[in-house]
């Protein structure tokens, strides 16, 4: 596209206030230290990856006081690879063809990953297009209606694509319902720290479920929150009942990984390990992560303000109340197509926009364009 006004709010990757990718200074410092460390080499990692990295990554997710003797964890090829390992694990040990329920809507790759792993992919209600909010009652009804022992895929924070998360009280009720039905819990965590700017707060749902006694599985990614998109850095883990069960699970995970990709890449994991293994770098990283989250929050607020200034009379409060990288606007596919064809604003056709693609130089243009295509039309389902 040659239009000088073009805006890309499609890609789920952070951009700074000038619209450029941002490599975190803590990541650069970690790489500098790695480059100067004579002990660093390019040898293969083990099948399960860098053990110290995995330990630090899991404590980042489950908490510093987590009982690591009961958590089986392996390094993965970011969150996508973690979902694939987890899907294979469940298909092998809960049973091929076991239903896995994913939210409507969800990240587009979930369906293909779990279908390819041999699971029966089904849907549960999550987002209510009539209210542009969480379909909490529908969610609970679908969990109740799912066959006992189904797998339930949950976004741990900053739901993609809606940015609409349950409250902690609602999470507690969801946990209770899943326990009553003996369902298996599979969390996908792609935005911890990046969602609210507080990694501890963003882990609240996961930790609540563990405290409630669920043997959760977790797919964890460091693509968004560390900006390591191309490094493919993540983990897959399962909370077990005891150290013996942990070792049995680890053995089976090795058997899954070995013919799949043998061993993971080491550069991204070494960056995360270097940062989280150093108190000063960890503190610096938390500040940088909060900076990214705060910029996105400011763009969320500014977009709504600019829509009002443009003359829009729609209620955009759902955009204000959502969290994380994306805003689920309520625009339909025709509106999205018009934004692209007429204004060179590129977005997914479900109305999701990446707020990271906005900045003070383009947000007014985007707001006026959105007003143009939505004026006099509904942004909620009839």
GROMACS .gro file of C-alpha atoms in nm:
model
  382
    1UNK     CA    1   0.000   0.000   0.000
    2UNK     CA    2   0.143   0.336  -0.105
    3UNK     CA    3  -0.104   0.550   0.092
    4UNK     CA    4   0.105   0.772   0.324
    5UNK     CA    5  -0.183   0.768   0.576
    6UNK     CA    6  -0.192   0.388   0.604
    7UNK     CA    7  -0.215   0.241   0.954
    8UNK     CA    8  -0.156  -0.120   1.054
    9UNK     CA    9  -0.363  -0.216   1.357
   10UNK     CA   10  -0.373  -0.581   1.260
   11UNK     CA   11  -0.042  -0.723   1.382
   12UNK     CA   12  -0.031  -0.836   1.744
   13UNK     CA   13   0.311  -0.690   1.819
   14UNK     CA   14   0.411  -0.391   2.028
   15UNK     CA   15   0.512  -0.066   1.861
   16UNK     CA   16   0.651   0.241   2.035
   17UNK     CA   17   0.514   0.594   2.014
   18UNK     CA   18   0.681   0.639   1.674
   19UNK     CA   19   0.532   0.320   1.533
   20UNK     CA   20   0.857   0.124   1.550
   21UNK     CA   21   0.935  -0.215   1.711
   22UNK     CA   22   1.096  -0.175   2.054
   23UNK     CA   23   1.368  -0.399   2.188
   24UNK     CA   24   1.355  -0.373   2.567
   25UNK     CA   25   1.671  -0.220   2.717
   26UNK     CA   26   1.681  -0.503   2.971
   27UNK     CA   27   1.685  -0.750   2.682
   28UNK     CA   28   1.970  -0.561   2.516
   29UNK     CA   29   2.163  -0.561   2.843
   30UNK     CA   30   2.107  -0.934   2.884
   31UNK     CA   31   2.238  -0.994   2.533
   32UNK     CA   32   2.541  -0.778   2.605
   33UNK     CA   33   2.621  -0.986   2.913
   34UNK     CA   34   2.570  -1.309   2.722
   35UNK     CA   35   2.804  -1.191   2.445
   36UNK     CA   36   3.078  -1.113   2.696
   37UNK     CA   37   3.035  -1.434   2.896
   38UNK     CA   38   3.305  -1.685   2.789
   39UNK     CA   39   3.090  -1.971   2.917
   40UNK     CA   40   2.813  -1.902   2.665
   41UNK     CA   41   2.811  -2.138   2.366
   42UNK     CA   42   2.581  -2.258   2.091
   43UNK     CA   43   2.546  -2.621   2.197
   44UNK     CA   44   2.215  -2.806   2.185
   45UNK     CA   45   1.982  -2.768   2.479
   46UNK     CA   46   1.844  -3.085   2.634
   47UNK     CA   47   1.505  -3.216   2.522
   48UNK     CA   48   1.331  -3.027   2.804
   49UNK     CA   49   1.538  -2.712   2.748
   50UNK     CA   50   1.734  -2.487   2.981
   51UNK     CA   51   1.647  -2.605   3.333
   52UNK     CA   52   1.722  -2.277   3.507
   53UNK     CA   53   1.520  -2.082   3.251
   54UNK     CA   54   1.225  -2.317   3.299
   55UNK     CA   55   1.242  -2.280   3.677
   56UNK     CA   56   1.251  -1.900   3.659
   57UNK     CA   57   0.975  -1.889   3.395
   58UNK     CA   58   0.744  -2.110   3.601
   59UNK     CA   59   0.801  -1.905   3.916
   60UNK     CA   60   0.720  -1.596   3.710
   61UNK     CA   61   0.384  -1.757   3.629
   62UNK     CA   62   0.295  -1.960   3.939
   63UNK     CA   63   0.464  -1.735   4.196
   64UNK     CA   64   0.797  -1.730   4.374
   65UNK     CA   65   0.659  -1.953   4.649
   66UNK     CA   66   0.526  -2.219   4.410
   67UNK     CA   67   0.611  -2.579   4.499
   68UNK     CA   68   0.842  -2.666   4.211
   69UNK     CA   69   0.863  -3.030   4.323
   70UNK     CA   70   0.510  -3.077   4.186
   71UNK     CA   71   0.526  -2.875   3.861
   72UNK     CA   72   0.646  -3.058   3.551
   73UNK     CA   73   0.776  -2.803   3.304
   74UNK     CA   74   0.959  -2.796   2.972
   75UNK     CA   75   1.084  -2.526   2.740
   76UNK     CA   76   0.868  -2.480   2.431
   77UNK     CA   77   0.860  -2.301   2.097
   78UNK     CA   78   0.676  -2.002   2.242
   79UNK     CA   79   0.306  -2.028   2.325
   80UNK     CA   80   0.213  -2.194   1.996
   81UNK     CA   81   0.455  -2.480   2.061
   82UNK     CA   82   0.336  -2.505   2.421
   83UNK     CA   83  -0.025  -2.541   2.305
   84UNK     CA   84   0.082  -2.811   2.059
   85UNK     CA   85   0.272  -3.007   2.325
   86UNK     CA   86  -0.023  -2.972   2.560
   87UNK     CA   87  -0.272  -3.083   2.297
   88UNK     CA   88  -0.062  -3.392   2.223
   89UNK     CA   89  -0.024  -3.464   2.596
   90UNK     CA   90  -0.398  -3.449   2.658
   91UNK     CA   91  -0.477  -3.656   2.348
   92UNK     CA   92  -0.231  -3.921   2.462
   93UNK     CA   93  -0.328  -3.944   2.829
   94UNK     CA   94  -0.689  -3.823   2.852
   95UNK     CA   95  -0.772  -3.976   2.517
   96UNK     CA   96  -0.770  -3.893   2.149
   97UNK     CA   97  -1.100  -3.734   2.055
   98UNK     CA   98  -1.150  -3.586   2.402
   99UNK     CA   99  -1.349  -3.263   2.376
  100UNK     CA  100  -1.151  -2.945   2.427
  101UNK     CA  101  -1.365  -2.636   2.468
  102UNK     CA  102  -1.223  -2.307   2.341
  103UNK     CA  103  -1.392  -1.967   2.384
  104UNK     CA  104  -1.596  -1.792   2.117
  105UNK     CA  105  -1.406  -1.602   1.994
  106UNK     CA  106  -1.044  -1.702   2.053
  107UNK     CA  107  -0.698  -1.677   1.901
  108UNK     CA  108  -0.734  -1.807   1.546
  109UNK     CA  109  -0.467  -2.075   1.578
  110UNK     CA  110  -0.620  -2.256   1.875
  111UNK     CA  111  -0.866  -2.452   1.663
  112UNK     CA  112  -0.605  -2.581   1.418
  113UNK     CA  113  -0.351  -2.665   1.689
  114UNK     CA  114  -0.585  -2.876   1.898
  115UNK     CA  115  -0.754  -3.036   1.599
  116UNK     CA  116  -0.412  -3.137   1.467
  117UNK     CA  117  -0.328  -3.282   1.809
  118UNK     CA  118  -0.624  -3.519   1.784
  119UNK     CA  119  -0.872  -3.348   2.014
  120UNK     CA  120  -1.239  -3.276   1.943
  121UNK     CA  121  -1.251  -2.897   1.931
  122UNK     CA  122  -1.573  -2.748   2.059
  123UNK     CA  123  -1.680  -2.398   2.163
  124UNK     CA  124  -1.809  -2.233   2.477
  125UNK     CA  125  -1.977  -1.895   2.488
  126UNK     CA  126  -1.747  -1.617   2.600
  127UNK     CA  127  -1.825  -1.280   2.441
  128UNK     CA  128  -2.172  -1.131   2.412
  129UNK     CA  129  -2.186  -0.920   2.096
  130UNK     CA  130  -2.515  -0.765   2.208
  131UNK     CA  131  -2.352  -0.605   2.512
  132UNK     CA  132  -1.988  -0.599   2.395
  133UNK     CA  133  -1.901  -0.774   2.720
  134UNK     CA  134  -1.840  -1.111   2.881
  135UNK     CA  135  -2.116  -1.369   2.836
  136UNK     CA  136  -2.067  -1.492   3.190
  137UNK     CA  137  -2.396  -1.680   3.222
  138UNK     CA  138  -2.350  -1.847   2.884
  139UNK     CA  139  -1.995  -1.946   2.977
  140UNK     CA  140  -2.108  -2.116   3.298
  141UNK     CA  141  -2.396  -2.290   3.120
  142UNK     CA  142  -2.162  -2.430   2.857
  143UNK     CA  143  -1.915  -2.552   3.120
  144UNK     CA  144  -2.205  -2.726   3.292
  145UNK     CA  145  -2.322  -2.877   2.964
  146UNK     CA  146  -1.981  -3.006   2.858
  147UNK     CA  147  -1.923  -3.381   2.909
  148UNK     CA  148  -1.754  -3.455   3.238
  149UNK     CA  149  -1.376  -3.465   3.205
  150UNK     CA  150  -1.359  -3.229   2.907
  151UNK     CA  151  -1.060  -2.999   2.859
  152UNK     CA  152  -1.133  -2.628   2.907
  153UNK     CA  153  -0.898  -2.379   2.738
  154UNK     CA  154  -0.882  -2.049   2.928
  155UNK     CA  155  -0.695  -1.727   2.851
  156UNK     CA  156  -0.521  -1.639   3.177
  157UNK     CA  157  -0.538  -1.262   3.111
  158UNK     CA  158  -0.597  -1.011   2.830
  159UNK     CA  159  -0.826  -1.241   2.632
  160UNK     CA  160  -0.739  -1.242   2.261
  161UNK     CA  161  -0.917  -1.100   2.065
  162UNK     CA  162  -1.172  -0.936   2.297
  163UNK     CA  163  -0.957  -0.792   2.578
  164UNK     CA  164  -1.248  -0.886   2.804
  165UNK     CA  165  -1.151  -1.078   3.120
  166UNK     CA  166  -1.366  -1.218   3.401
  167UNK     CA  167  -1.340  -1.050   3.739
  168UNK     CA  168  -1.157  -1.241   4.011
  169UNK     CA  169  -1.494  -1.323   4.167
  170UNK     CA  170  -1.614  -1.461   3.833
  171UNK     CA  171  -1.291  -1.657   3.793
  172UNK     CA  172  -1.361  -1.816   4.132
  173UNK     CA  173  -1.706  -1.929   4.019
  174UNK     CA  174  -1.561  -2.061   3.691
  175UNK     CA  175  -1.303  -2.259   3.890
  176UNK     CA  176  -1.576  -2.404   4.110
  177UNK     CA  177  -1.790  -2.508   3.812
  178UNK     CA  178  -1.494  -2.672   3.638
  179UNK     CA  179  -1.416  -2.863   3.958
  180UNK     CA  180  -1.776  -2.982   3.992
  181UNK     CA  181  -1.759  -3.125   3.639
  182UNK     CA  182  -1.409  -3.277   3.680
  183UNK     CA  183  -1.291  -3.087   3.372
  184UNK     CA  184  -0.922  -3.046   3.288
  185UNK     CA  185  -0.792  -2.688   3.293
  186UNK     CA  186  -0.556  -2.564   3.022
  187UNK     CA  187  -0.443  -2.202   3.057
  188UNK     CA  188  -0.289  -2.008   2.770
  189UNK     CA  189  -0.079  -1.721   2.908
  190UNK     CA  190   0.056  -1.490   2.639
  191UNK     CA  191   0.031  -1.149   2.808
  192UNK     CA  192   0.140  -1.177   3.172
  193UNK     CA  193   0.267  -0.835   3.279
  194UNK     CA  194   0.184  -0.690   2.940
  195UNK     CA  195  -0.188  -0.678   3.016
  196UNK     CA  196  -0.209  -0.456   3.324
  197UNK     CA  197   0.157  -0.368   3.366
  198UNK     CA  198   0.166  -0.584   3.681
  199UNK     CA  199   0.285  -0.942   3.623
  200UNK     CA  200   0.165  -1.052   3.966
  201UNK     CA  201  -0.187  -0.921   3.909
  202UNK     CA  202  -0.200  -1.076   3.563
  203UNK     CA  203  -0.124  -1.419   3.714
  204UNK     CA  204  -0.415  -1.401   3.959
  205UNK     CA  205  -0.651  -1.634   3.771
  206UNK     CA  206  -0.387  -1.903   3.717
  207UNK     CA  207  -0.280  -1.895   4.081
  208UNK     CA  208  -0.641  -1.900   4.202
  209UNK     CA  209  -0.706  -2.221   4.009
  210UNK     CA  210  -0.390  -2.383   4.148
  211UNK     CA  211  -0.489  -2.282   4.502
  212UNK     CA  212  -0.832  -2.433   4.436
  213UNK     CA  213  -0.663  -2.767   4.374
  214UNK     CA  214  -0.677  -2.793   3.994
  215UNK     CA  215  -0.394  -2.982   3.822
  216UNK     CA  216  -0.371  -2.710   3.560
  217UNK     CA  217  -0.173  -2.722   3.239
  218UNK     CA  218  -0.013  -2.398   3.125
  219UNK     CA  219   0.111  -2.272   2.789
  220UNK     CA  220   0.339  -1.975   2.855
  221UNK     CA  221   0.486  -1.730   2.605
  222UNK     CA  222   0.746  -1.455   2.635
  223UNK     CA  223   0.679  -1.313   2.287
  224UNK     CA  224   0.467  -1.016   2.394
  225UNK     CA  225   0.580  -0.937   2.748
  226UNK     CA  226   0.955  -0.959   2.670
  227UNK     CA  227   0.923  -0.851   2.307
  228UNK     CA  228   1.085  -1.178   2.196
  229UNK     CA  229   0.851  -1.241   1.903
  230UNK     CA  230   1.107  -1.403   1.675
  231UNK     CA  231   1.293  -1.594   1.946
  232UNK     CA  232   1.011  -1.850   2.004
  233UNK     CA  233   1.047  -1.859   2.381
  234UNK     CA  234   0.794  -2.028   2.608
  235UNK     CA  235   0.718  -2.318   2.841
  236UNK     CA  236   0.460  -2.590   2.883
  237UNK     CA  237   0.387  -2.713   3.233
  238UNK     CA  238   0.152  -2.935   3.432
  239UNK     CA  239   0.078  -2.913   3.804
  240UNK     CA  240   0.099  -3.267   3.944
  241UNK     CA  241   0.011  -3.418   4.280
  242UNK     CA  242   0.357  -3.520   4.402
  243UNK     CA  243   0.724  -3.539   4.296
  244UNK     CA  244   0.685  -3.894   4.166
  245UNK     CA  245   0.399  -3.794   3.939
  246UNK     CA  246   0.603  -3.496   3.822
  247UNK     CA  247   0.885  -3.724   3.710
  248UNK     CA  248   0.642  -3.950   3.526
  249UNK     CA  249   0.494  -3.651   3.342
  250UNK     CA  250   0.841  -3.519   3.257
  251UNK     CA  251   0.930  -3.855   3.106
  252UNK     CA  252   0.622  -3.849   2.885
  253UNK     CA  253   0.680  -3.490   2.778
  254UNK     CA  254   1.029  -3.588   2.662
  255UNK     CA  255   0.876  -3.867   2.454
  256UNK     CA  256   0.641  -3.615   2.291
  257UNK     CA  257   0.909  -3.352   2.224
  258UNK     CA  258   1.187  -3.578   2.094
  259UNK     CA  259   1.022  -3.672   1.760
  260UNK     CA  260   0.849  -3.332   1.731
  261UNK     CA  261   1.151  -3.096   1.734
  262UNK     CA  262   1.414  -3.269   1.950
  263UNK     CA  263   1.529  -2.963   2.147
  264UNK     CA  264   1.434  -2.594   2.169
  265UNK     CA  265   1.627  -2.284   2.056
  266UNK     CA  266   1.844  -2.130   2.325
  267UNK     CA  267   1.889  -1.759   2.255
  268UNK     CA  268   1.552  -1.629   2.375
  269UNK     CA  269   1.546  -1.854   2.680
  270UNK     CA  270   1.897  -1.737   2.769
  271UNK     CA  271   1.776  -1.376   2.755
  272UNK     CA  272   1.481  -1.446   2.987
  273UNK     CA  273   1.704  -1.647   3.222
  274UNK     CA  274   1.963  -1.369   3.235
  275UNK     CA  275   1.697  -1.107   3.313
  276UNK     CA  276   1.499  -1.304   3.571
  277UNK     CA  277   1.815  -1.441   3.736
  278UNK     CA  278   1.938  -1.088   3.819
  279UNK     CA  279   1.750  -0.875   4.072
  280UNK     CA  280   1.848  -0.545   3.909
  281UNK     CA  281   1.759  -0.656   3.555
  282UNK     CA  282   1.433  -0.804   3.679
  283UNK     CA  283   1.335  -0.474   3.838
  284UNK     CA  284   1.431  -0.290   3.520
  285UNK     CA  285   1.230  -0.535   3.310
  286UNK     CA  286   0.917  -0.489   3.523
  287UNK     CA  287   0.941  -0.115   3.468
  288UNK     CA  288   0.977  -0.157   3.093
  289UNK     CA  289   0.685  -0.399   3.076
  290UNK     CA  290   0.471  -0.152   3.270
  291UNK     CA  291   0.578   0.120   3.025
  292UNK     CA  292   0.448  -0.084   2.731
  293UNK     CA  293   0.121  -0.158   2.911
  294UNK     CA  294   0.078   0.206   3.010
  295UNK     CA  295   0.128   0.328   2.653
  296UNK     CA  296  -0.137   0.086   2.530
  297UNK     CA  297  -0.375   0.197   2.806
  298UNK     CA  298  -0.321   0.560   2.705
  299UNK     CA  299  -0.400   0.477   2.341
  300UNK     CA  300  -0.718   0.300   2.450
  301UNK     CA  301  -0.833   0.612   2.635
  302UNK     CA  302  -0.720   0.848   2.361
  303UNK     CA  303  -0.901   0.651   2.090
  304UNK     CA  304  -1.230   0.674   2.278
  305UNK     CA  305  -1.174   1.047   2.340
  306UNK     CA  306  -1.099   1.108   1.971
  307UNK     CA  307  -1.409   0.912   1.867
  308UNK     CA  308  -1.620   1.146   2.082
  309UNK     CA  309  -1.442   1.449   1.937
  310UNK     CA  310  -1.513   1.319   1.587
  311UNK     CA  311  -1.882   1.326   1.670
  312UNK     CA  312  -1.952   0.961   1.741
  313UNK     CA  313  -2.257   0.905   1.959
  314UNK     CA  314  -2.189   0.534   2.009
  315UNK     CA  315  -2.114   0.399   2.354
  316UNK     CA  316  -1.746   0.302   2.332
  317UNK     CA  317  -1.713   0.221   2.704
  318UNK     CA  318  -1.643  -0.144   2.619
  319UNK     CA  319  -1.319  -0.032   2.452
  320UNK     CA  320  -1.225   0.162   2.765
  321UNK     CA  321  -1.294  -0.131   2.997
  322UNK     CA  322  -1.110  -0.395   2.795
  323UNK     CA  323  -0.751  -0.485   2.876
  324UNK     CA  324  -0.433  -0.576   2.692
  325UNK     CA  325  -0.307  -0.522   2.340
  326UNK     CA  326  -0.638  -0.543   2.157
  327UNK     CA  327  -0.969  -0.359   2.141
  328UNK     CA  328  -1.272  -0.556   2.022
  329UNK     CA  329  -1.466  -0.268   1.873
  330UNK     CA  330  -1.794  -0.426   1.768
  331UNK     CA  331  -1.744  -0.327   1.404
  332UNK     CA  332  -1.867  -0.582   1.152
  333UNK     CA  333  -1.676  -0.716   0.852
  334UNK     CA  334  -1.825  -0.460   0.610
  335UNK     CA  335  -1.707  -0.174   0.830
  336UNK     CA  336  -1.361  -0.327   0.854
  337UNK     CA  337  -1.346  -0.373   0.478
  338UNK     CA  338  -1.439  -0.008   0.428
  339UNK     CA  339  -1.170   0.104   0.672
  340UNK     CA  340  -0.915  -0.087   0.466
  341UNK     CA  341  -1.036   0.002   0.117
  342UNK     CA  342  -1.119   0.367   0.180
  343UNK     CA  343  -0.878   0.469   0.455
  344UNK     CA  344  -0.591   0.216   0.426
  345UNK     CA  345  -0.642   0.109   0.786
  346UNK     CA  346  -0.556  -0.260   0.809
  347UNK     CA  347  -0.728  -0.472   1.073
  348UNK     CA  348  -0.882  -0.816   1.115
  349UNK     CA  349  -1.236  -0.846   0.983
  350UNK     CA  350  -1.383  -0.931   1.325
  351UNK     CA  351  -1.337  -0.569   1.436
  352UNK     CA  352  -1.029  -0.630   1.649
  353UNK     CA  353  -0.766  -0.359   1.643
  354UNK     CA  354  -0.418  -0.368   1.793
  355UNK     CA  355  -0.385  -0.061   2.010
  356UNK     CA  356  -0.008  -0.096   1.987
  357UNK     CA  357  -0.039   0.021   1.627
  358UNK     CA  358  -0.181   0.354   1.740
  359UNK     CA  359   0.016   0.661   1.840
  360UNK     CA  360  -0.047   1.032   1.882
  361UNK     CA  361   0.027   1.089   1.513
  362UNK     CA  362  -0.238   0.853   1.375
  363UNK     CA  363  -0.503   0.800   1.643
  364UNK     CA  364  -0.715   1.097   1.535
  365UNK     CA  365  -0.711   0.978   1.173
  366UNK     CA  366  -0.815   0.628   1.283
  367UNK     CA  367  -1.090   0.764   1.510
  368UNK     CA  368  -1.237   0.982   1.233
  369UNK     CA  369  -1.230   0.687   0.994
  370UNK     CA  370  -1.401   0.459   1.244
  371UNK     CA  371  -1.665   0.726   1.303
  372UNK     CA  372  -1.718   0.754   0.928
  373UNK     CA  373  -1.785   0.381   0.880
  374UNK     CA  374  -1.993   0.337   1.200
  375UNK     CA  375  -2.200   0.656   1.202
  376UNK     CA  376  -2.567   0.570   1.206
  377UNK     CA  377  -2.497   0.198   1.220
  378UNK     CA  378  -2.499  -0.050   1.507
  379UNK     CA  379  -2.176  -0.169   1.671
  380UNK     CA  380  -2.361  -0.436   1.868
  381UNK     CA  381  -2.526  -0.751   1.738
  382UNK     CA  382  -2.902  -0.725   1.699
   0.00000   0.00000   0.00000
